[in-house]
XYZ file of C-alpha atoms in Angstrom:
457
model
C 28.980 -17.314 86.715
C 25.596 -18.865 86.989
C 24.292 -16.157 84.729
C 26.555 -17.055 81.454
C 24.302 -20.135 80.242
C 21.914 -17.747 79.937
C 23.682 -14.817 78.294
C 25.328 -17.182 75.738
C 21.970 -18.623 74.837
C 20.682 -15.095 74.099
C 23.628 -14.608 72.458
C 23.259 -17.374 70.132
C 19.236 -16.586 69.382
C 19.651 -13.232 68.532
C 22.276 -14.563 66.111
C 20.012 -17.046 64.452
C 17.316 -14.147 64.283
C 19.814 -12.043 62.837
C 20.715 -15.014 60.132
C 16.979 -15.620 59.113
C 16.229 -12.149 59.012
C 19.087 -11.040 56.895
C 20.204 -14.172 55.053
C 16.969 -16.450 54.784
C 14.405 -13.966 54.155
C 16.239 -12.280 51.246
C 16.800 -15.524 50.131
C 13.483 -16.747 50.133
C 12.109 -13.196 48.610
C 15.070 -13.186 46.170
C 13.951 -16.655 45.183
C 10.141 -16.023 45.129
C 10.867 -12.924 42.638
C 13.283 -15.312 40.214
C 10.075 -17.851 40.205
C 7.797 -14.933 39.596
C 9.537 -13.319 36.695
C 10.473 -16.772 35.371
C 6.263 -17.158 35.005
C 6.256 -14.138 33.137
C 5.599 -13.756 29.691
C 7.366 -10.305 29.334
C 9.668 -9.356 31.934
C 9.931 -5.623 31.130
C 7.990 -3.635 33.512
C 4.856 -1.425 32.240
C 6.311 1.619 32.862
C 9.435 1.440 31.177
C 7.923 0.167 27.994
C 8.497 3.046 25.391
C 7.380 1.389 22.326
C 5.085 -1.063 20.454
C 5.667 -2.549 16.944
C 2.568 -4.643 15.801
C 2.622 -6.705 13.170
C 0.215 -8.739 10.952
C -0.120 -10.087 7.101
C -2.335 -7.037 6.751
C -0.408 -3.981 8.902
C 2.202 -2.856 10.866
C 1.856 -0.512 13.259
C 4.421 1.343 15.679
C 3.041 3.177 18.504
C 5.072 5.467 20.382
C 4.995 6.862 24.356
C 4.961 10.706 24.479
C 3.977 13.480 26.908
C 0.763 13.462 25.045
C 0.094 9.724 25.500
C 0.543 7.055 22.947
C 0.935 8.320 19.274
C 0.910 6.133 16.119
C 4.309 6.773 14.115
C 4.242 4.623 11.658
C 2.519 3.993 8.699
C 1.069 7.248 9.795
C 1.408 9.964 12.382
C -1.691 10.505 14.507
C -3.097 10.253 17.839
C -3.497 6.201 19.266
C -6.407 4.760 21.317
C -5.105 5.046 24.363
C -7.460 1.971 25.745
C -6.790 -0.413 22.926
C -2.830 0.354 23.524
C -3.072 0.188 27.192
C -5.310 -3.245 27.074
C -2.679 -4.680 24.532
C 0.268 -3.859 27.001
C -1.295 -5.357 29.760
C -2.334 -8.513 28.366
C 1.686 -8.838 27.656
C 2.555 -7.406 30.980
C -0.106 -9.467 33.058
C 0.445 -12.511 30.814
C 1.956 -15.829 32.548
C 3.484 -19.211 31.461
C 1.627 -22.137 32.148
C 4.543 -24.776 30.859
C 6.668 -24.153 28.530
C 6.000 -26.445 25.576
C 9.722 -26.624 23.981
C 12.552 -24.804 24.142
C 13.472 -25.001 20.839
C 11.026 -25.716 18.795
C 11.620 -27.293 15.183
C 7.506 -27.689 13.916
C 5.650 -24.910 14.530
C 3.124 -25.604 12.066
C 1.184 -27.852 14.654
C 0.931 -24.352 17.164
C -0.237 -21.638 14.470
C 3.128 -20.382 14.619
C 4.598 -20.850 10.834
C 1.964 -18.273 9.777
C 1.611 -16.418 13.305
C -1.737 -14.259 14.000
C 0.328 -11.240 14.830
C 3.683 -10.403 15.923
C 4.389 -8.062 18.577
C 7.387 -6.295 19.551
C 7.756 -4.180 22.670
C 10.865 -1.981 23.732
C 12.018 0.040 26.535
C 15.228 2.136 26.918
C 17.381 -0.740 27.333
C 16.012 -3.833 26.258
C 13.843 -5.547 23.469
C 11.801 -8.446 23.366
C 9.559 -9.857 20.749
C 6.641 -12.520 20.532
C 4.956 -14.268 17.926
C 1.326 -15.219 18.494
C -0.066 -18.749 17.461
C -3.203 -20.873 17.841
C -5.476 -21.078 20.916
C -4.441 -23.391 23.005
C -5.995 -26.099 24.626
C -8.114 -23.630 26.623
C -10.234 -21.183 24.950
C -7.785 -18.404 26.982
C -4.744 -19.861 26.436
C -2.600 -19.004 23.666
C 0.917 -20.631 22.192
C 3.455 -17.852 22.144
C 6.856 -18.006 20.556
C 9.268 -15.669 22.375
C 12.472 -14.623 20.507
C 14.828 -14.005 23.377
C 15.142 -17.575 24.142
C 13.181 -18.781 21.177
C 11.025 -20.851 23.944
C 7.268 -22.033 22.855
C 5.493 -20.883 25.586
C 1.401 -22.136 26.493
C 0.297 -18.688 28.067
C -2.759 -17.802 29.941
C -2.750 -14.436 27.377
C -6.289 -13.964 25.873
C -6.617 -14.605 21.619
C -9.254 -11.699 21.557
C -6.486 -9.170 22.706
C -4.177 -10.298 19.379
C -6.884 -11.265 16.838
C -8.181 -9.211 14.089
C -6.383 -6.250 15.438
C -5.512 -3.751 12.049
C -4.309 -0.091 11.971
C -7.981 0.814 12.477
C -8.133 -0.510 15.964
C -4.882 1.346 17.332
C -6.297 4.593 15.785
C -7.761 7.156 17.943
C -11.363 6.718 16.909
C -12.926 9.887 18.962
C -13.925 12.594 16.664
C -13.796 15.285 19.604
C -11.988 15.819 23.100
C -15.264 16.259 24.940
C -15.339 16.560 28.923
C -18.932 17.333 29.779
C -17.490 19.516 32.694
C -15.709 22.063 31.110
C -17.754 22.580 27.924
C -19.530 26.003 28.211
C -21.319 27.000 25.511
C -22.957 24.665 22.262
C -23.728 26.199 19.176
C -26.320 23.814 16.895
C -26.410 24.946 13.252
C -28.989 23.639 11.074
C -29.902 24.218 7.660
C -33.169 26.987 8.239
C -32.183 27.467 11.999
C -29.543 27.882 15.076
C -29.632 27.107 18.701
C -27.257 28.204 21.172
C -27.272 26.905 24.624
C -24.770 27.939 27.551
C -23.679 27.013 31.123
C -24.191 29.368 33.805
C -22.427 28.645 37.056
C -25.163 29.721 39.537
C -25.863 28.443 43.136
C -25.973 25.622 44.335
C -25.246 23.819 41.038
C -24.829 25.571 37.287
C -27.427 25.676 34.855
C -27.688 25.375 30.646
C -29.986 27.694 29.431
C -30.776 28.386 25.567
C -29.438 31.921 24.309
C -31.025 31.761 20.771
C -33.251 31.876 19.403
C -34.836 32.583 22.469
C -33.860 33.473 26.267
C -34.942 30.806 28.174
C -34.078 27.432 30.512
C -32.863 24.491 29.092
C -33.691 21.088 29.386
C -30.298 19.887 31.786
C -31.062 16.105 30.569
C -30.992 16.984 27.272
C -27.779 18.970 27.229
C -26.339 16.248 28.966
C -27.540 13.921 26.347
C -26.297 15.560 23.743
C -22.979 16.031 25.376
C -22.940 12.454 25.952
C -23.379 11.550 22.497
C -20.362 14.304 21.286
C -17.953 12.502 23.784
C -18.934 9.352 22.527
C -18.772 9.960 19.089
C -16.963 7.233 17.028
C -15.384 6.672 13.912
C -16.567 3.541 11.905
C -13.816 4.113 9.447
C -11.305 7.101 8.836
C -10.378 8.210 5.323
C -7.244 10.360 5.521
C -6.368 12.996 2.856
C -6.087 11.798 -0.635
C -8.153 10.884 -3.587
C -10.917 8.854 -1.952
C -11.312 11.997 0.450
C -11.351 14.484 -1.947
C -13.736 12.147 -4.029
C -16.077 11.807 -1.157
C -16.046 15.186 0.051
C -17.418 16.056 -3.602
C -20.590 13.951 -3.044
C -21.715 15.777 0.758
C -23.580 18.793 0.271
C -24.595 20.756 2.806
C -24.023 19.579 6.234
C -27.658 17.977 8.230
C -26.080 19.764 11.402
C -22.966 21.626 12.329
C -21.964 21.381 16.193
C -19.410 23.901 17.697
C -18.500 23.330 21.173
C -16.827 25.711 23.061
C -14.849 24.761 26.195
C -11.986 25.933 28.400
C -9.454 24.454 26.015
C -10.973 25.991 22.920
C -13.475 25.517 20.150
C -14.159 22.535 18.432
C -16.397 21.785 15.344
C -18.173 18.701 13.836
C -20.300 18.614 10.792
C -22.692 15.600 9.992
C -23.226 14.872 6.381
C -25.763 12.621 4.654
C -25.290 12.661 0.803
C -27.733 9.443 0.703
C -30.300 8.858 3.256
C -31.575 5.544 1.591
C -27.864 4.342 2.041
C -27.872 4.906 5.670
C -24.206 6.350 5.411
C -23.120 9.358 7.663
C -19.872 11.034 7.199
C -18.339 13.516 10.016
C -15.642 16.525 9.240
C -13.955 18.243 11.733
C -12.199 20.397 9.471
C -11.243 21.052 5.664
C -7.834 18.920 5.811
C -8.475 16.966 8.343
C -9.951 13.011 7.605
C -13.540 11.914 7.110
C -15.010 9.760 9.348
C -17.612 7.117 8.716
C -20.274 7.483 11.521
C -23.129 5.946 12.483
C -26.486 7.436 10.983
C -28.339 7.597 14.522
C -25.514 10.382 15.287
C -27.550 12.545 13.181
C -30.961 12.095 14.734
C -29.150 12.538 18.050
C -27.596 16.019 17.513
C -30.471 17.073 15.488
C -32.930 18.860 18.129
C -36.036 21.198 17.983
C -36.228 23.842 19.963
C -39.033 22.773 21.960
C -37.099 19.449 23.007
C -34.037 21.821 24.541
C -36.508 24.060 26.504
C -37.102 23.191 30.197
C -40.266 21.604 30.318
C -41.362 22.178 33.680
C -44.628 24.464 32.683
C -45.064 25.539 36.191
C -42.048 27.913 35.607
C -40.039 27.818 39.562
C -38.439 25.629 41.045
C -39.702 23.947 43.842
C -36.720 25.630 46.404
C -37.805 28.919 45.153
C -41.320 28.553 46.318
C -42.942 30.200 49.387
C -46.537 29.930 48.913
C -48.319 27.661 46.677
C -52.245 27.672 46.174
C -54.272 24.603 44.753
C -57.554 24.977 43.560
C -60.182 21.963 42.404
C -63.800 21.531 41.997
C -63.671 19.846 45.238
C -61.625 22.488 47.467
C -58.813 25.027 47.642
C -56.286 25.125 49.805
C -52.545 27.327 50.104
C -49.330 25.725 51.542
C -46.787 28.165 53.141
C -43.518 27.574 53.436
C -42.368 28.832 56.834
C -38.572 28.479 57.677
C -38.077 25.318 55.574
C -41.595 23.498 57.182
C -44.745 23.709 55.683
C -48.058 24.891 56.863
C -51.743 25.659 55.702
C -52.857 28.984 55.743
C -56.005 28.705 57.020
C -54.868 25.929 59.596
C -51.332 27.584 60.499
C -51.389 25.949 64.219
C -51.716 22.117 62.983
C -49.077 20.019 61.985
C -48.712 19.436 58.020
C -47.078 15.877 56.853
C -43.796 17.356 55.602
C -43.244 14.235 53.618
C -46.215 14.496 51.972
C -46.079 18.262 51.411
C -42.938 18.296 50.056
C -43.076 15.246 47.435
C -46.736 16.857 46.187
C -44.914 20.603 45.651
C -41.709 18.725 43.948
C -44.559 16.925 41.606
C -46.122 20.134 40.654
C -43.184 22.012 39.948
C -41.220 19.507 37.752
C -44.016 17.973 36.034
C -43.106 18.562 32.554
C -45.037 18.938 29.001
C -45.110 15.708 26.641
C -46.579 16.982 23.809
C -47.124 20.192 22.532
C -50.444 20.865 20.911
C -50.054 24.498 19.898
C -47.226 26.885 19.611
C -49.481 30.089 20.538
C -52.510 30.542 23.148
C -55.780 29.741 21.371
C -59.343 29.013 22.618
C -59.273 27.050 25.743
C -62.606 25.886 26.092
C -62.283 22.939 23.398
C -59.518 21.850 26.094
C -61.118 21.932 29.247
C -59.234 24.930 30.561
C -62.162 27.498 31.033
C -63.165 25.812 34.125
C -59.699 24.072 35.015
C -59.802 20.192 36.376
C -56.697 21.865 38.908
C -54.802 25.157 38.939
C -51.519 26.125 40.927
C -50.227 29.280 41.432
C -47.000 29.401 43.386
C -45.562 32.709 44.940
C -41.538 33.472 45.261
C -39.957 34.401 48.199
C -40.276 38.153 46.938
C -43.836 37.983 47.190
C -44.493 38.059 43.646
C -46.076 35.188 41.530
C -43.644 33.265 40.192
C -45.329 30.035 38.341
C -48.777 29.279 37.267
C -50.445 25.668 35.732
C -53.881 24.631 34.862
C -54.822 21.673 33.980
C -58.037 20.710 31.883
C -59.658 17.919 30.282
C -58.139 14.617 29.740
C -57.195 12.381 26.435
C -55.605 8.855 26.149
C -53.827 9.111 29.901
C -52.750 12.567 29.158
C -54.225 16.061 30.287
C -54.437 19.565 28.216
C -52.110 22.026 30.540
C -51.021 25.857 30.096
C -47.749 27.030 32.138
C -45.975 30.061 33.056
C -42.802 28.767 31.640
C -43.599 27.441 27.772
C -46.059 29.618 25.714
C -48.574 27.631 23.971
C -51.516 24.111 24.901
C -49.178 21.411 25.804
C -50.070 17.980 27.224
C -48.820 16.493 30.509
C -49.430 13.158 32.413
C -52.513 12.711 33.800
C -50.877 11.356 37.201
C -50.990 14.839 38.420
C -54.682 14.673 38.903
C -54.596 11.939 41.116
C -51.454 13.233 43.160
C -53.054 15.908 44.579
C -53.497 15.260 48.289
C -57.111 16.430 50.053
C -56.435 18.974 52.742
C -57.050 16.540 55.528
C -54.517 13.897 54.233
C -52.074 16.963 54.331
C -52.439 17.382 58.222
C -51.054 15.079 60.928
C -53.295 13.458 63.376
C -53.507 14.972 66.894
C -51.968 13.459 69.479
C -54.916 13.647 71.341
C -57.612 12.875 68.591
C -57.807 9.061 69.648
C -57.795 9.604 73.487
C -59.050 11.751 76.155
C -57.158 14.760 77.513
C -54.754 13.657 80.627
């Protein structure tokens, strides 16, 4: 019998625990959720929103969710700017109420709601809510809003910039092309007098860009990436839809300054860029004869108009550092040859001595990657005027197959540059003169001997 008080106490505590767990906690959580919901400007969850209508004195726009993302359905049917639509929805969904100013306001003028900045209607499959957007509140980061469902005048933390000065153009897709850099396989740049074709090759360890026409050559990967970035970022400043205005503008365009064809896994895309009146600084883009015309920044023409030299791989030596088995270096002061043995550099005439691998690797990389800065002559010519008969430095690279894979000769200096010829590009060029000072003396390539400062043990 002496155990009954303990058992009874245990049952009471268990019952109390169950009450707290099943009754108090859910009630508290439910109350907290209710308080959070009560503070929200919009009670519809973001994933349930199907339609957004945005109305101002100037425009009335309807945007609908589709399998392809957000699409404009009124006043025109076209792709929507996904980021702008998401930003608008996010502002409403995350917006919270600082305080309820009035439950049923009679005077809307003091809050800018007699002539709202915008009226936004949000619809899901089961509910709908409309907001009138008024003036900025006491703080610049607050906004007066009239909610239609309960006719409450709210002071919210929503940002005015998400609603002010929004037009049809704001919500239209302004990206002229669908360009994903990793999916582009070929680029064709067509100019009034020439054409350049670039293609991507899947080589190990990483893919490369090459020029297929008008010559077969390695392409400058950085320059190609810049073109792809410009195409990806090509945006309309204004859109002229098919109609009389477009027809009139089209008659003034003339020949395109550049035509770009982008071939990717999804097919071909074409954009033509025109500048009918260079003095006006206005540029026009066109993707198809029946498509809208797009006014774009005139810098787009400059960014997409490239000489063949600019697009070529301008590293003069002609071989990647990873493919060099031997690098022979000759200057007026000395001559040495670095040999790559099992991933380590050694000096040909001092094979038993340790070479500073960091110094050697950096030096070989600099020689292999030094680019031409300026072209002096397209074709080879007399070398004496440029100090190349007796070069100030000469580098010869041998590949893993034992054949000469690259050459680079440096001549005299001029204005911080040095004249140079290389195996990759025909003609005469100038490179940065830094490379002359970056050639390490042979003695600096060799690590000090462990016994050089002390006697043998």
